[in-house]
Every structure is written in structure tokens, then in C-alpha cells.
mmCIF file of C-alpha atoms in Angstrom:
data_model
loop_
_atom_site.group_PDB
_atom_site.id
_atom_site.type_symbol
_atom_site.label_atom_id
_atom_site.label_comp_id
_atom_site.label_asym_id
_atom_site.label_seq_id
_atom_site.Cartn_x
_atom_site.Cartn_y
_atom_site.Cartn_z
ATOM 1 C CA UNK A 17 -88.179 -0.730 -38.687
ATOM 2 C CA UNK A 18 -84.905 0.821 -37.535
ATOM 3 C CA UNK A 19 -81.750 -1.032 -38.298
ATOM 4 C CA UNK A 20 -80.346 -1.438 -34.810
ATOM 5 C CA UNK A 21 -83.753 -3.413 -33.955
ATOM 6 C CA UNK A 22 -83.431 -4.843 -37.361
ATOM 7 C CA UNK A 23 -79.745 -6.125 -35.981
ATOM 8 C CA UNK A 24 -80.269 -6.842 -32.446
ATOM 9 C CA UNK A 25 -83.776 -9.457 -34.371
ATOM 10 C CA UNK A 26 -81.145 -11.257 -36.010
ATOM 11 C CA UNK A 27 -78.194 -11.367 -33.199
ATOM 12 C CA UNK A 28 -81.377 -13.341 -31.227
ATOM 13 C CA UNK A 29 -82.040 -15.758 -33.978
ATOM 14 C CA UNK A 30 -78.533 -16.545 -34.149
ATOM 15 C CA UNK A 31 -78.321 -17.226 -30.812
ATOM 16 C CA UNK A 32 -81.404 -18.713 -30.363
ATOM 17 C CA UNK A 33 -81.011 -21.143 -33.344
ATOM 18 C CA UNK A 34 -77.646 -22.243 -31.872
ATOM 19 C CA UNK A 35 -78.845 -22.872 -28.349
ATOM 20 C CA UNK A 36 -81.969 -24.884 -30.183
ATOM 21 C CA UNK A 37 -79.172 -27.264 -31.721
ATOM 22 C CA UNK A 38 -77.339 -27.807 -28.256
ATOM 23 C CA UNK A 39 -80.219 -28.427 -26.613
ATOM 24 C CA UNK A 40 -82.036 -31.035 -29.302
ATOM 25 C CA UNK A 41 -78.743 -32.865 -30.568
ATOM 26 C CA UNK A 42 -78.374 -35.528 -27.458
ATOM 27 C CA UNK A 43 -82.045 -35.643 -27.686
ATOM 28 C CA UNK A 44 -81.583 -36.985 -31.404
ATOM 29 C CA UNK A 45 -81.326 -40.966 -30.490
ATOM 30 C CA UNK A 46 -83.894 -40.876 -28.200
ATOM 31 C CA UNK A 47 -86.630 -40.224 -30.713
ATOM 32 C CA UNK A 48 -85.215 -41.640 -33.626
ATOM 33 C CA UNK A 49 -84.204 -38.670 -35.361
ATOM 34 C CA UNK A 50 -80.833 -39.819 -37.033
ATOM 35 C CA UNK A 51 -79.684 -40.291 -40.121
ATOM 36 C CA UNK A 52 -78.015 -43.838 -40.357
ATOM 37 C CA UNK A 53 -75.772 -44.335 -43.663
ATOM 38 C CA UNK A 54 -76.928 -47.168 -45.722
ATOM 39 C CA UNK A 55 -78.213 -47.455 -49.380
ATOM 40 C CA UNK A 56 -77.388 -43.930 -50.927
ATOM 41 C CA UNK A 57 -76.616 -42.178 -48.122
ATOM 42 C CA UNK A 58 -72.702 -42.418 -47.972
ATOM 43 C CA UNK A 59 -71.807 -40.459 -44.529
ATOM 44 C CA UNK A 60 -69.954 -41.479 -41.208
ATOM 45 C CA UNK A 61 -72.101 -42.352 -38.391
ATOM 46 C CA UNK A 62 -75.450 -41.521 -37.366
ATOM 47 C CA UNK A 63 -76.125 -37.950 -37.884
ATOM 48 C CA UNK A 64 -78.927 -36.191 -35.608
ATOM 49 C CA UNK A 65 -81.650 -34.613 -37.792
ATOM 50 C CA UNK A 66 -82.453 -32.011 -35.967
ATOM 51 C CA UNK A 67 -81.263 -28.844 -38.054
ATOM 52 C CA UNK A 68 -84.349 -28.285 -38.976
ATOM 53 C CA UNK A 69 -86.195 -28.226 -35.986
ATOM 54 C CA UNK A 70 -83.731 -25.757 -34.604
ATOM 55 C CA UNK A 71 -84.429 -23.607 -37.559
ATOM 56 C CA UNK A 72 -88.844 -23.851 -36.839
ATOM 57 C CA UNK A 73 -87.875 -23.424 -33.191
ATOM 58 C CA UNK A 74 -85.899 -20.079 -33.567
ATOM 59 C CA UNK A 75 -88.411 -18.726 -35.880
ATOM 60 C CA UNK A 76 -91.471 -19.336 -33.707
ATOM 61 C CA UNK A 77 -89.662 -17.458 -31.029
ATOM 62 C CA UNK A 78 -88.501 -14.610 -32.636
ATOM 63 C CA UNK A 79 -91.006 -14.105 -35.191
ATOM 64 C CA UNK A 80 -93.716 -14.733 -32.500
ATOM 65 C CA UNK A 81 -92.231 -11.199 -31.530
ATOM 66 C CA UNK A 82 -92.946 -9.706 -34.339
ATOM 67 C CA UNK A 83 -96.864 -10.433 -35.180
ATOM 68 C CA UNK A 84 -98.109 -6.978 -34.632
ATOM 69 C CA UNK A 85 -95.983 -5.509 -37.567
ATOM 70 C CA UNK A 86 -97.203 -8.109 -39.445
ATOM 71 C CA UNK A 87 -100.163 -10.281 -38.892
ATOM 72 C CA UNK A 88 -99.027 -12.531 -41.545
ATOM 73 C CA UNK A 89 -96.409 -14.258 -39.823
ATOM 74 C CA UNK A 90 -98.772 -16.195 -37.656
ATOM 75 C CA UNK A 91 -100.861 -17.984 -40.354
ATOM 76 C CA UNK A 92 -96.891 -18.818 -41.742
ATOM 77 C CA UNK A 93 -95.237 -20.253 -38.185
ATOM 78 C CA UNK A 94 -99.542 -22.307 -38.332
ATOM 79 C CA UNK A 95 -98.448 -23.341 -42.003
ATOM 80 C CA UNK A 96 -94.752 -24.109 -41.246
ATOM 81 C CA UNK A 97 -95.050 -26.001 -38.116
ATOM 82 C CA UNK A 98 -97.397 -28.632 -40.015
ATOM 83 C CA UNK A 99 -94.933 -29.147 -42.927
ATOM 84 C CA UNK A 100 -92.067 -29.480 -39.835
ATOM 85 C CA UNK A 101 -93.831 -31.833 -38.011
ATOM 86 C CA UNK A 102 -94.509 -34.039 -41.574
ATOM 87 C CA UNK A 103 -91.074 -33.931 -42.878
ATOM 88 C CA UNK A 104 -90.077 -34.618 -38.661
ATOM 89 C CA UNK A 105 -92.198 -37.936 -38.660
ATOM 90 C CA UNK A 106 -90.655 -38.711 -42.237
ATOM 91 C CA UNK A 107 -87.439 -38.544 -41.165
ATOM 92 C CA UNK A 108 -87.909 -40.924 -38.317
ATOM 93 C CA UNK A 109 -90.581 -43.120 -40.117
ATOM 94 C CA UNK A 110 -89.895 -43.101 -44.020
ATOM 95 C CA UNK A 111 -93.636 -41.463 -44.975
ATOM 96 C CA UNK A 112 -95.345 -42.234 -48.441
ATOM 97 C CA UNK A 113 -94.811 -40.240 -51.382
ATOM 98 C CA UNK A 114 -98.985 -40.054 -51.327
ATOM 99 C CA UNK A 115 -98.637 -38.927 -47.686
ATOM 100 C CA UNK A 116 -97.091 -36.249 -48.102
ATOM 101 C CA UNK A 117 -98.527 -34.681 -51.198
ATOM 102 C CA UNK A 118 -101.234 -34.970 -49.128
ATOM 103 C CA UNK A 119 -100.176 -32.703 -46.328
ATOM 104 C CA UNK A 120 -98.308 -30.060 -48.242
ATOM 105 C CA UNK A 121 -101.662 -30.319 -50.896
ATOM 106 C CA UNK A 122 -103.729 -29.244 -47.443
ATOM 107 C CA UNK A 123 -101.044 -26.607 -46.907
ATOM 108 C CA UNK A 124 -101.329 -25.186 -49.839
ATOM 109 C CA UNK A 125 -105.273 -25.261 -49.936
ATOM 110 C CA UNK A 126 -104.712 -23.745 -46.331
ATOM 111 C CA UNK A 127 -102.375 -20.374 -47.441
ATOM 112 C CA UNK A 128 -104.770 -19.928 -50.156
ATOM 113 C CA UNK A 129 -108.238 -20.121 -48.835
ATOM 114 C CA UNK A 130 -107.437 -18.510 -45.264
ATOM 115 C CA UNK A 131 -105.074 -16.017 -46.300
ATOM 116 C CA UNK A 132 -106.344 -15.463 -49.973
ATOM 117 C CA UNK A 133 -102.695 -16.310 -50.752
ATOM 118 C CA UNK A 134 -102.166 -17.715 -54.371
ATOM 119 C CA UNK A 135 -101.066 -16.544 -57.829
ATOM 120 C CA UNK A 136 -103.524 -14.361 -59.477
ATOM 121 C CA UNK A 137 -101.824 -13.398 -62.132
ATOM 122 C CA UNK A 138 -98.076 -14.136 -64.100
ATOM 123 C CA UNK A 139 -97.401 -10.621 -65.064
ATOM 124 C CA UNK A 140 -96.827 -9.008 -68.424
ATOM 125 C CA UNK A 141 -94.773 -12.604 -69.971
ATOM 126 C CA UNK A 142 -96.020 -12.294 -73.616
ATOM 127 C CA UNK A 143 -95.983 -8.689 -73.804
ATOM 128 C CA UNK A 144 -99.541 -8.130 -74.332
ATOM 129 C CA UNK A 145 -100.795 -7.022 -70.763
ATOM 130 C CA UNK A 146 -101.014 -8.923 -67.437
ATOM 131 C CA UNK A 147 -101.980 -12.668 -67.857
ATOM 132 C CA UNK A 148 -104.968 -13.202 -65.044
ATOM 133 C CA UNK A 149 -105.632 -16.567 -64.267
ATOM 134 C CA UNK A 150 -108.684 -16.377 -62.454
ATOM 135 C CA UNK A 151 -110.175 -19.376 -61.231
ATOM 136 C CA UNK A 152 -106.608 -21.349 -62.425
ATOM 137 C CA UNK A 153 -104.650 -19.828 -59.965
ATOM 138 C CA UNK A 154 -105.678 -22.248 -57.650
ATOM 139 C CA UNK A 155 -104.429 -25.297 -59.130
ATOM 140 C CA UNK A 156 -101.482 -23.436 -60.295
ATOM 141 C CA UNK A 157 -100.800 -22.664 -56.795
ATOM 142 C CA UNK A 158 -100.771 -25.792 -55.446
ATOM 143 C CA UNK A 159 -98.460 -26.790 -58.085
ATOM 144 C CA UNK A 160 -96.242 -24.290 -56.740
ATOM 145 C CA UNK A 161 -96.398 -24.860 -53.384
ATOM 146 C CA UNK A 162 -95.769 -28.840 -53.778
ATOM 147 C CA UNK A 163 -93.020 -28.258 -56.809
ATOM 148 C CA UNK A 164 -90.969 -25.352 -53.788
ATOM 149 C CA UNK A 165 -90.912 -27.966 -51.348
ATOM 150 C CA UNK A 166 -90.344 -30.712 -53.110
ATOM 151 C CA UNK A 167 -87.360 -29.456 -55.195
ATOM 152 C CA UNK A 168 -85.594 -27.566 -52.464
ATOM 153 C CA UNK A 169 -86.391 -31.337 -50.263
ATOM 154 C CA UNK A 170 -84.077 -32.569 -53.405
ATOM 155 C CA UNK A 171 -81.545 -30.208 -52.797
ATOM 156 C CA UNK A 172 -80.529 -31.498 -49.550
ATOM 157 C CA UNK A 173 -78.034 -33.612 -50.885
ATOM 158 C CA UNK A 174 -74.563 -32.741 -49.634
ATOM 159 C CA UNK A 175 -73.021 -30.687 -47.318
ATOM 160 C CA UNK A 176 -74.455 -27.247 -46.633
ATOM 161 C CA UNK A 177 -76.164 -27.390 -50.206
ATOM 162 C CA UNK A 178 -79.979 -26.805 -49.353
ATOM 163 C CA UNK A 179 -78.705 -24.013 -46.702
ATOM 164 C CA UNK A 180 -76.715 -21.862 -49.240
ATOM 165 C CA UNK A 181 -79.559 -22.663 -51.659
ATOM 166 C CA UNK A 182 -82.175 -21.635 -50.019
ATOM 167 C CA UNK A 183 -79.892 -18.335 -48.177
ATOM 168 C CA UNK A 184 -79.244 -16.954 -52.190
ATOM 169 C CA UNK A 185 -83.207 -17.112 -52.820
ATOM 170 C CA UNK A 186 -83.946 -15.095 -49.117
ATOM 171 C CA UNK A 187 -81.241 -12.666 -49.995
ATOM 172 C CA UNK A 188 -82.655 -12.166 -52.944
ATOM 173 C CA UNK A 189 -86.543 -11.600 -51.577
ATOM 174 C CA UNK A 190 -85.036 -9.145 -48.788
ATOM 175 C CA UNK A 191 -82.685 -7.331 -51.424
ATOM 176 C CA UNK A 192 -85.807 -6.330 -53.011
ATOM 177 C CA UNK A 193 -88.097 -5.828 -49.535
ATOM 178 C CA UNK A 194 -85.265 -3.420 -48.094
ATOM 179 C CA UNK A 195 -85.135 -1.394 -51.778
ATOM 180 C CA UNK A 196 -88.674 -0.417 -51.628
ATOM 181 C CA UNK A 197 -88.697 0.228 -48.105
ATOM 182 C CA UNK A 198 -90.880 -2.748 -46.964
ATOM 183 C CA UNK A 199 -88.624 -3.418 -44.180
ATOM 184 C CA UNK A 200 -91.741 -5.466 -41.522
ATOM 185 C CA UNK A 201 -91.761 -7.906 -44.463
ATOM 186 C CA UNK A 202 -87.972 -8.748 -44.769
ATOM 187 C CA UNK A 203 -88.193 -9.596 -41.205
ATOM 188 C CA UNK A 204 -88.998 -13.502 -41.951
ATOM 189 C CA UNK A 205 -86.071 -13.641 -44.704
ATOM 190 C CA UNK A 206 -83.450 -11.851 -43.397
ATOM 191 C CA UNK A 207 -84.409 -14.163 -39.819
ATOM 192 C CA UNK A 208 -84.454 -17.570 -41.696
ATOM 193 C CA UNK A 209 -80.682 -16.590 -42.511
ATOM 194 C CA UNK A 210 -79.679 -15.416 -38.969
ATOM 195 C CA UNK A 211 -81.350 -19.087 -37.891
ATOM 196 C CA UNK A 212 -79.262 -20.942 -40.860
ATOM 197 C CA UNK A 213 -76.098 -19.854 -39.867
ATOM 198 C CA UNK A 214 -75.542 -21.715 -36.794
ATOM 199 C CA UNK A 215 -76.968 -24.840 -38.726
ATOM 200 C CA UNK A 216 -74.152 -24.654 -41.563
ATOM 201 C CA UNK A 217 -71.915 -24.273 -38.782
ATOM 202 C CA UNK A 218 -72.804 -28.011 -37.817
ATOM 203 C CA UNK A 219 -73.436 -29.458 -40.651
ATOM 204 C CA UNK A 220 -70.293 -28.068 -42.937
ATOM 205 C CA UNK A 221 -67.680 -29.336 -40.094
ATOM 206 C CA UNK A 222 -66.566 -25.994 -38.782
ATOM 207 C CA UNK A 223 -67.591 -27.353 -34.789
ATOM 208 C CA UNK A 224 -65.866 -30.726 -34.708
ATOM 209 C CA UNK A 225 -67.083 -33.666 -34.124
ATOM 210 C CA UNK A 226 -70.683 -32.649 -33.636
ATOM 211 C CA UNK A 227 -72.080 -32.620 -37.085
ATOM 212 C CA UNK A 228 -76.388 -32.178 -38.173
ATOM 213 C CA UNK A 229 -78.102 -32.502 -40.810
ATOM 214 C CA UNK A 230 -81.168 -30.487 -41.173
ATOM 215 C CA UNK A 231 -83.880 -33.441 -42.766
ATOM 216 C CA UNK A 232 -86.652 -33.697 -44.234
ATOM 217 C CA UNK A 233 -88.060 -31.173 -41.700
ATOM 218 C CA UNK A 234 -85.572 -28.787 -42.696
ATOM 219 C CA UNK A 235 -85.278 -29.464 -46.281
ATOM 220 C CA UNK A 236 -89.016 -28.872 -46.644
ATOM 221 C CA UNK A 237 -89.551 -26.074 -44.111
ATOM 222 C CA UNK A 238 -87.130 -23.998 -46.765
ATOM 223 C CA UNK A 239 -89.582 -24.884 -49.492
ATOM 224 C CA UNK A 240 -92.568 -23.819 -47.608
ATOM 225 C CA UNK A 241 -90.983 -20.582 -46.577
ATOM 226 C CA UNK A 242 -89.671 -19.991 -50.002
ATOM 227 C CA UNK A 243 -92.900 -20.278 -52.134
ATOM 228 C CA UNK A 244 -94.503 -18.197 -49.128
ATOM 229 C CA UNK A 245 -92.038 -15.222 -49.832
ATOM 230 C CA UNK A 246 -92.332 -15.178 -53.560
ATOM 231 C CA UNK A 247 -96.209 -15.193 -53.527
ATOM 232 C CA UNK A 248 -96.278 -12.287 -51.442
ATOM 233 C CA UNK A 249 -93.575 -10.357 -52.891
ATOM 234 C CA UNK A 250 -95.166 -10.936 -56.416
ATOM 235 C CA UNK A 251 -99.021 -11.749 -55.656
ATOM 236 C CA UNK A 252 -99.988 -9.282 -52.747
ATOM 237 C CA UNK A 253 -100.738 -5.535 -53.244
ATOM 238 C CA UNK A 254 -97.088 -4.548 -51.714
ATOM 239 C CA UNK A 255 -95.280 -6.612 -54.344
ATOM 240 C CA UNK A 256 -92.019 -6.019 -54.624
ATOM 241 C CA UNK A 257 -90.989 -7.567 -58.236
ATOM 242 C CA UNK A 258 -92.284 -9.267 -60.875
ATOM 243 C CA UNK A 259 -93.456 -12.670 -61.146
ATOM 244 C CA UNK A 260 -91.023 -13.591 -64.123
ATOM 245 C CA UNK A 261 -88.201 -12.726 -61.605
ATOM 246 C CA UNK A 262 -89.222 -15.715 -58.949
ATOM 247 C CA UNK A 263 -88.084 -17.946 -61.767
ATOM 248 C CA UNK A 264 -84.351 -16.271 -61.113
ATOM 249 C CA UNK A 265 -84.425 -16.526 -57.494
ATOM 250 C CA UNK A 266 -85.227 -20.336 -57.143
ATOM 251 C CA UNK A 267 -83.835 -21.504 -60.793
ATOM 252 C CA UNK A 268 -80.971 -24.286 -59.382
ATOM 253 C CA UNK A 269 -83.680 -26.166 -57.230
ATOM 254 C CA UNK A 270 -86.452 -25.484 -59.846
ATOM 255 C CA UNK A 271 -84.184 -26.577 -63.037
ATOM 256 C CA UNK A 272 -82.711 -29.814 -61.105
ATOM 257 C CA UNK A 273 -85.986 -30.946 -60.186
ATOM 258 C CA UNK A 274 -87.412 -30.837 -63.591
ATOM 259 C CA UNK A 275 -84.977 -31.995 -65.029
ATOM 260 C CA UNK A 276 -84.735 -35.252 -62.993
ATOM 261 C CA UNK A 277 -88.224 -35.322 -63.173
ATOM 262 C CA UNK A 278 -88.101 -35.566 -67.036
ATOM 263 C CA UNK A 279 -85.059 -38.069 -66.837
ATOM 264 C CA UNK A 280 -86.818 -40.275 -64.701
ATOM 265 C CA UNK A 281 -89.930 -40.532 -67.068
ATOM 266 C CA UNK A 282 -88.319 -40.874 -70.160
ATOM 267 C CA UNK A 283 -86.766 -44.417 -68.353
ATOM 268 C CA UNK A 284 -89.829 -44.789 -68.212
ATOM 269 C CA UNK A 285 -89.921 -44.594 -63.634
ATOM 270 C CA UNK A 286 -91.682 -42.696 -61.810
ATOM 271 C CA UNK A 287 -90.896 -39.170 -61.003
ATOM 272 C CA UNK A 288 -90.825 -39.592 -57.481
ATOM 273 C CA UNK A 289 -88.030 -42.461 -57.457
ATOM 274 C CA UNK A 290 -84.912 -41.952 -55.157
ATOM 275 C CA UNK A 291 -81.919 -42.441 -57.273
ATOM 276 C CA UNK A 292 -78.420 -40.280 -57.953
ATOM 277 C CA UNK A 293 -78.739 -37.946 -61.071
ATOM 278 C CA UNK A 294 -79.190 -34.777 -59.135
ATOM 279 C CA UNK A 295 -76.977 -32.061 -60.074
ATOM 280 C CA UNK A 296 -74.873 -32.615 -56.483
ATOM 281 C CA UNK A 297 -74.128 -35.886 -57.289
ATOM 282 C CA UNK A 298 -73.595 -35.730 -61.026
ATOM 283 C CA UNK A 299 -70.846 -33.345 -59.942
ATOM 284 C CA UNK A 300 -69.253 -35.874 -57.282
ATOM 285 C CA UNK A 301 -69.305 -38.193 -60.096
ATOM 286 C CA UNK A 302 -67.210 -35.938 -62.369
ATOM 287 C CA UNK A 303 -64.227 -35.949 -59.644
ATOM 288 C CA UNK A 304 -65.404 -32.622 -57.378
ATOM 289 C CA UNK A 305 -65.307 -33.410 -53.725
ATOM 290 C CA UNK A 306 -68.238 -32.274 -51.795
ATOM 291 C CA UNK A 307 -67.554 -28.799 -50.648
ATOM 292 C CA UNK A 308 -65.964 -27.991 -54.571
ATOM 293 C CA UNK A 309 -69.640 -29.070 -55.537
ATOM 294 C CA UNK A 310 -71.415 -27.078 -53.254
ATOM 295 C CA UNK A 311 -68.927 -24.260 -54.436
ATOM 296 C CA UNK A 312 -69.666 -24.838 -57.647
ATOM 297 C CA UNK A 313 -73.789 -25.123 -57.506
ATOM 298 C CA UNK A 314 -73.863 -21.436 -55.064
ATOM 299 C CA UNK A 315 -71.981 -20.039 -57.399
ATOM 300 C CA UNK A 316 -74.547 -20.738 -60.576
ATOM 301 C CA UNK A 317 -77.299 -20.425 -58.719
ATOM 302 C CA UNK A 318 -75.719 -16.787 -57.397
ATOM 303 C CA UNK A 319 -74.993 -15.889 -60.844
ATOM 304 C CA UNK A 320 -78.875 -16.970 -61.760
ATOM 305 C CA UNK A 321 -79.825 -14.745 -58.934
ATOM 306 C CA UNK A 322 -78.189 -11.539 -59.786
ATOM 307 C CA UNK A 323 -79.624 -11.811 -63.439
ATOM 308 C CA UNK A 324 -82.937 -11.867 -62.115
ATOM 309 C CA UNK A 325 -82.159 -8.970 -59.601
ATOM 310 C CA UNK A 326 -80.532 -6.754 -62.110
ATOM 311 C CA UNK A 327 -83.220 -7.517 -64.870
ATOM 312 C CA UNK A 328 -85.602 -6.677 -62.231
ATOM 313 C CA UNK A 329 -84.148 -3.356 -61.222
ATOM 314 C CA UNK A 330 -83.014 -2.216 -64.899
ATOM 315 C CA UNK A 331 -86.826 -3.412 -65.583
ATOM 316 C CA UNK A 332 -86.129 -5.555 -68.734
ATOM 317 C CA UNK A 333 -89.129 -6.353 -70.470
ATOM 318 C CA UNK A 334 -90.656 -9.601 -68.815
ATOM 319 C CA UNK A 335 -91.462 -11.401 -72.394
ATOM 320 C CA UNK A 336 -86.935 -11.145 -72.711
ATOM 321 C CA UNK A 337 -86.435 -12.187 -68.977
ATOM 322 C CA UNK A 338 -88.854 -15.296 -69.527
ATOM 323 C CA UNK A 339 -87.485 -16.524 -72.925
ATOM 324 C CA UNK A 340 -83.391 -15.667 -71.846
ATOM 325 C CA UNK A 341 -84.721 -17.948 -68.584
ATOM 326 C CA UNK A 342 -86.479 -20.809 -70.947
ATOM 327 C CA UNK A 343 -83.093 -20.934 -72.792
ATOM 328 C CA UNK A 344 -81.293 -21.350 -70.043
ATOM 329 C CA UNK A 345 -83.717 -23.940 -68.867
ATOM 330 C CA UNK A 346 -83.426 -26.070 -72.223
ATOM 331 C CA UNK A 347 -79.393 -25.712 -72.125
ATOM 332 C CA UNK A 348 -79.420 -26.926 -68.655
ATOM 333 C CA UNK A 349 -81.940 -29.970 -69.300
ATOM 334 C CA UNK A 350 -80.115 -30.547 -72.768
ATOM 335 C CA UNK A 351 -76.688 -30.623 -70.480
ATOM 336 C CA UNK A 352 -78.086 -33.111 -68.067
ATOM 337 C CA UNK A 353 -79.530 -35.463 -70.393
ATOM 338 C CA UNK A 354 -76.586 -35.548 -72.599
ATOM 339 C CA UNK A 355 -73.671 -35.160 -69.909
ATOM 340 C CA UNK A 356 -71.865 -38.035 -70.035
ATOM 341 C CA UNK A 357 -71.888 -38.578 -73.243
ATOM 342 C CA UNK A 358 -70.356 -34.953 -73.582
ATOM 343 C CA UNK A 359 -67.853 -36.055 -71.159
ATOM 344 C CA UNK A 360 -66.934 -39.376 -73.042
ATOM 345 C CA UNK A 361 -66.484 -37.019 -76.243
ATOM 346 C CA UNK A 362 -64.358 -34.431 -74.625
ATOM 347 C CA UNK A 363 -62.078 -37.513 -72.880
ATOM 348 C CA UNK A 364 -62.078 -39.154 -76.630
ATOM 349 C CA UNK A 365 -60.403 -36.083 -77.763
ATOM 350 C CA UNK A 366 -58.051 -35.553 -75.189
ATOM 351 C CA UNK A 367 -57.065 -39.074 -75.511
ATOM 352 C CA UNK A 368 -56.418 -38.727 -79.147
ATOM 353 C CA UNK A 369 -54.460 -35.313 -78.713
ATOM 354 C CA UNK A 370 -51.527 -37.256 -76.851
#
């Protein structure tokens, strides 16, 4: 695909996804989509949740363009527009945990039996040839496709958070599309941006007085689309890196969630209990403001990125990508489950220093 089409794709999801957001905003009230602060949730006013409609919206139009390069893109806007219209009816109804494993479980059984679309194998990890999972990589899949949307749905935190997020893993995919030349396919990456923009524009405060938050819609549309990319860029027979490398791309969203998922049983809850121990609001706790956090978590999970990218490109052996990622992992985990005792220690000192 030339670049000016390239360009003039993403100038129209730009535009598209802000005239989307006009457009649905007053229509926010009248079908219940806002976000009304009690409990945790600590913002001003009701906020319309309708960023991530806006987002679906722009990409059914543009991509719907685009189905001839690459026939793929339909059975994702079929797949996508169910997990929208779940996380749409949780936002204004409050859905069951059970519910919607349900629905992304029938998504995920969907991308795999219609498109064939699951992970068949986990690359050279041990060192001793490609590990084929055979019948196992359906199971494995679905773990994979409920564990994306679910942790990126956990994301969605603060300010802007899920959007940068989610932008640093699709700049990532279309880094490596665009290197080997597979330039149809970084279409639906490179558009998702274009279509975020506009949204962070709302939601971070930059147009006054009219602020969005993207929901549950949003939230889990990014997981859906994320988990989409990285089977095909690792699974299909145009792959375009490794599967140890996916682990790079997503590690922030992935990390947090397992981690609070292994807090949360150890109290002996269950995993799927609201609370505030995510990374975002561990860091509010320790005195950032909001936009120093979100600062703070794009910039790790940027730095995570890049390792992945250059250990990709340099093509360091996958057995020393997966153990440098599984101690990274157990520092991170061993950090959250010990932070504020670590924080008491360090305050201890200081206080004795003076």
C-alpha cells in the first residue's frame, strides 16, 4: 500500500473518530451510558461512556474500506462488534463476571474455529525446536483471548492509561508489519491509533469541559483487537515475530493482572473482585497525581516494548528473551506484594537519617 493512501486512511479515522464522539456524547444520558462517581470511582460528574463506541464506529467505517486487501478484517469488525456491544450493555447494566466470560469464551471459540485463528505453537522457548501444541492450543487460546481483554479492561483505570497502553502494544505490532513489508496488515493497528487520538483528546482534558471515558466497551474492544494482532503476527503463515516477543508488547497489562490476580487469592478472594491494588492506583497512593502515573506506567511499559522489539530484530535466542522476561515478571510480582512494606523501610531510614 502506498504511503499517501496509507496517510490520507488515517487522516479519515481521525476525523471520523472525532465526529463519532460529537455526535454520541449528548446521546450519552439518554441511554444510560455514563459513568456516575460513587464507590471507587473518584471523578467529577457523570462522564459519557461513549469513547469506545466512537473507536468500533470509526473502525467499521474505515476498515469496511479496506476488506478486499484483506479479507480478515471482516470476521474482526463480526468479532469486535459483539465484545462492544457486551462491554456497551455492561457499562449501562453492571453484567456478571459469568456473563461475560461467557461472551468473550464464544469469541474466542468463534476466531478460532471460523478463522482457524489460535496458537499452534510457542516457538523455539527451551531451545530445543518449536514447541507444537496441537490439540492444546485451543484451550490455550481461549486463555489468551479472555486474559487480553480482561487485563487491558483492568487497565482502564485513570486518565488516558488504557489508550497509551494499548497505542505502545499497536506501535509495536505495526513497527514490525511495516519492517517486513506487510503493509495491508498494519492497516487495523496503525487505524486503531488514528481512532484513539481524538478519544485521549477527551478524556485527558485537552477539550474543556467535555470529558469521555471510553468503558467497558472500549476497555475491552482494545483487548480483543490486541490478542487478534499478536495471533496473527505470530500464529499465521505471514508472521512477523516471534511468539516470545508478544510477552514484550503487552507485559504492563499482562504483569498487573497477574499479579492482582495472585494478590487477591492469596487473601484468600476471588480473582475477579473489584478493589484498588492495580498498579495505577498503587502509584496514586504513593503521592503521584494522575497524569505523573500515567507518565510513569507508558514509560515502563515503552521501555518493556523496545526490549522486546530490539531482541526481536537483533534475534536473541528465545530461551534468553523468555527467562530475562520471567525475571522481570517475578521482580515485578515480588515488588507488588512487598511494596509497602518496602516503602515503610525506606521512610524508617530516612526518618532515622535526620
Amino acid at each position: 500500500m502506498p504511503i499517501a493512501d496509507l496517510t490520507l486512511i488515517l487522516i479519515l479515522a481521525m476525523i471520523t473518530s472525532l465526529l463519532a464522539i460529537i455526535f454520541l456524547r449528548p446521546l450519552a444520558a439518554k441511554v444510560g451510558l455514563l459513568d456516575i462517581p460513587h464507590g471507587r470511582k473518584q471523578h467529577t460528574g457523570a462522564v459519557p461512556l461513549i469513547g469506545g463506541l466512537a473507536i468500533y464506529i470509526t473502525l467499521m467505517l474505515v476498515l469496511s474500506s479496506q476488506l478486499s486487501e484483506d479479507p480478515m478484517l471482516g470476521y474482526y469488525l463480526a468479532c469486535s462488534a459483539v465484545i462492544v456491544i457486551l462491554g456497551a450493555f455492561d457499562d449501562a447494566l453492571d453484567l456478571s463476571v459469568k456473563l461475560r466470560l461467557v461472551v468473550q469464551l464464544a469469541v474466542g471459540l468463534a476466531m478460532i474455529y471460523s478463522l482457524e485463528l489460535h496458537i499452534s505453537n510457542l516457538g523455539n522457548l527451551f531451545g530445543f525446536g518449536t514447541v507444537e501444541l496441537g490439540i492444546l492450543g485451543i484451550p490455550v487460546t481461549l486463555i489468551a483471548v479472555i486474559a487480553a481483554i480482561n487485563a487491558f479492561n483492568m487497565t482502564d483505570g485513570i486518565d488516558g492509561l488504557a489508550g497509551l497502553l494499548s497505542m505502545i502494544s499497536f506501535s509495536s505490532v505495526a513497527v514490525f508489519m511495516l519492517l517486513w513489508g506487510q503493509a495491508s496488515q498494519a492497516v487495523l493497528p496503525l487505524v486503531f491509533i488514528a481512532a484513539l487520538l481524538p478519544y485521549l483528546a477527551f478524556n485527558l482534558g485537552w477539550v474543556k469541559q467535555k470529558k469521555i471515558f471510553m468503558g467497558d466497551a472500549g476497555s475491552m474492544l482494545i483487548g480483543l483487537s490486541v490478542i487478534w494482532l499478536l495471533l496473527i503476527s505470530t500464529q499465521s503463515e505471514t508472521a512477523s515475530f516471534r511468539p516470545v516477543t508478544a510477552l514484550w508488547l503487552i507485559a504492563i497489562p499482562l504483569m498487573d493482572m497477574v499479579a492482582i490476580m495472585l494478590r487477591r487469592m492469596l487473601k484468600g478472594q476471588s480473582p475477579f473482585l473489584a478493589d484498588r491494588e492495580h498498579l495505577h492506583h498503587i502509584s496514586l497512593r504513593l503521592g503521584l497525581n494522575s497524569r505523573e502515573s500515567l507518565i510513569l506506567i507508558s514509560a515502563l511499559a515503552s521501555v518493556f516494548a523496545c526490549i522486546g522489539i530490539i531482541g526481536e530484530y537483533l534475534l536473541v535466542p528465545e530461551p534468553v528473551m523468555l527467562a530475562l522476561f520471567f525475571l522481570v515478571f517475578a521482580l515485578y510480582i515480588g515488588l507488588m506484594q512487598n511494596i509497602w512494606r518496602i516503602i515503610s523501610a525506606i521512610r524508617h531510614n530516612l526518618a532515622n537519617r535526620r
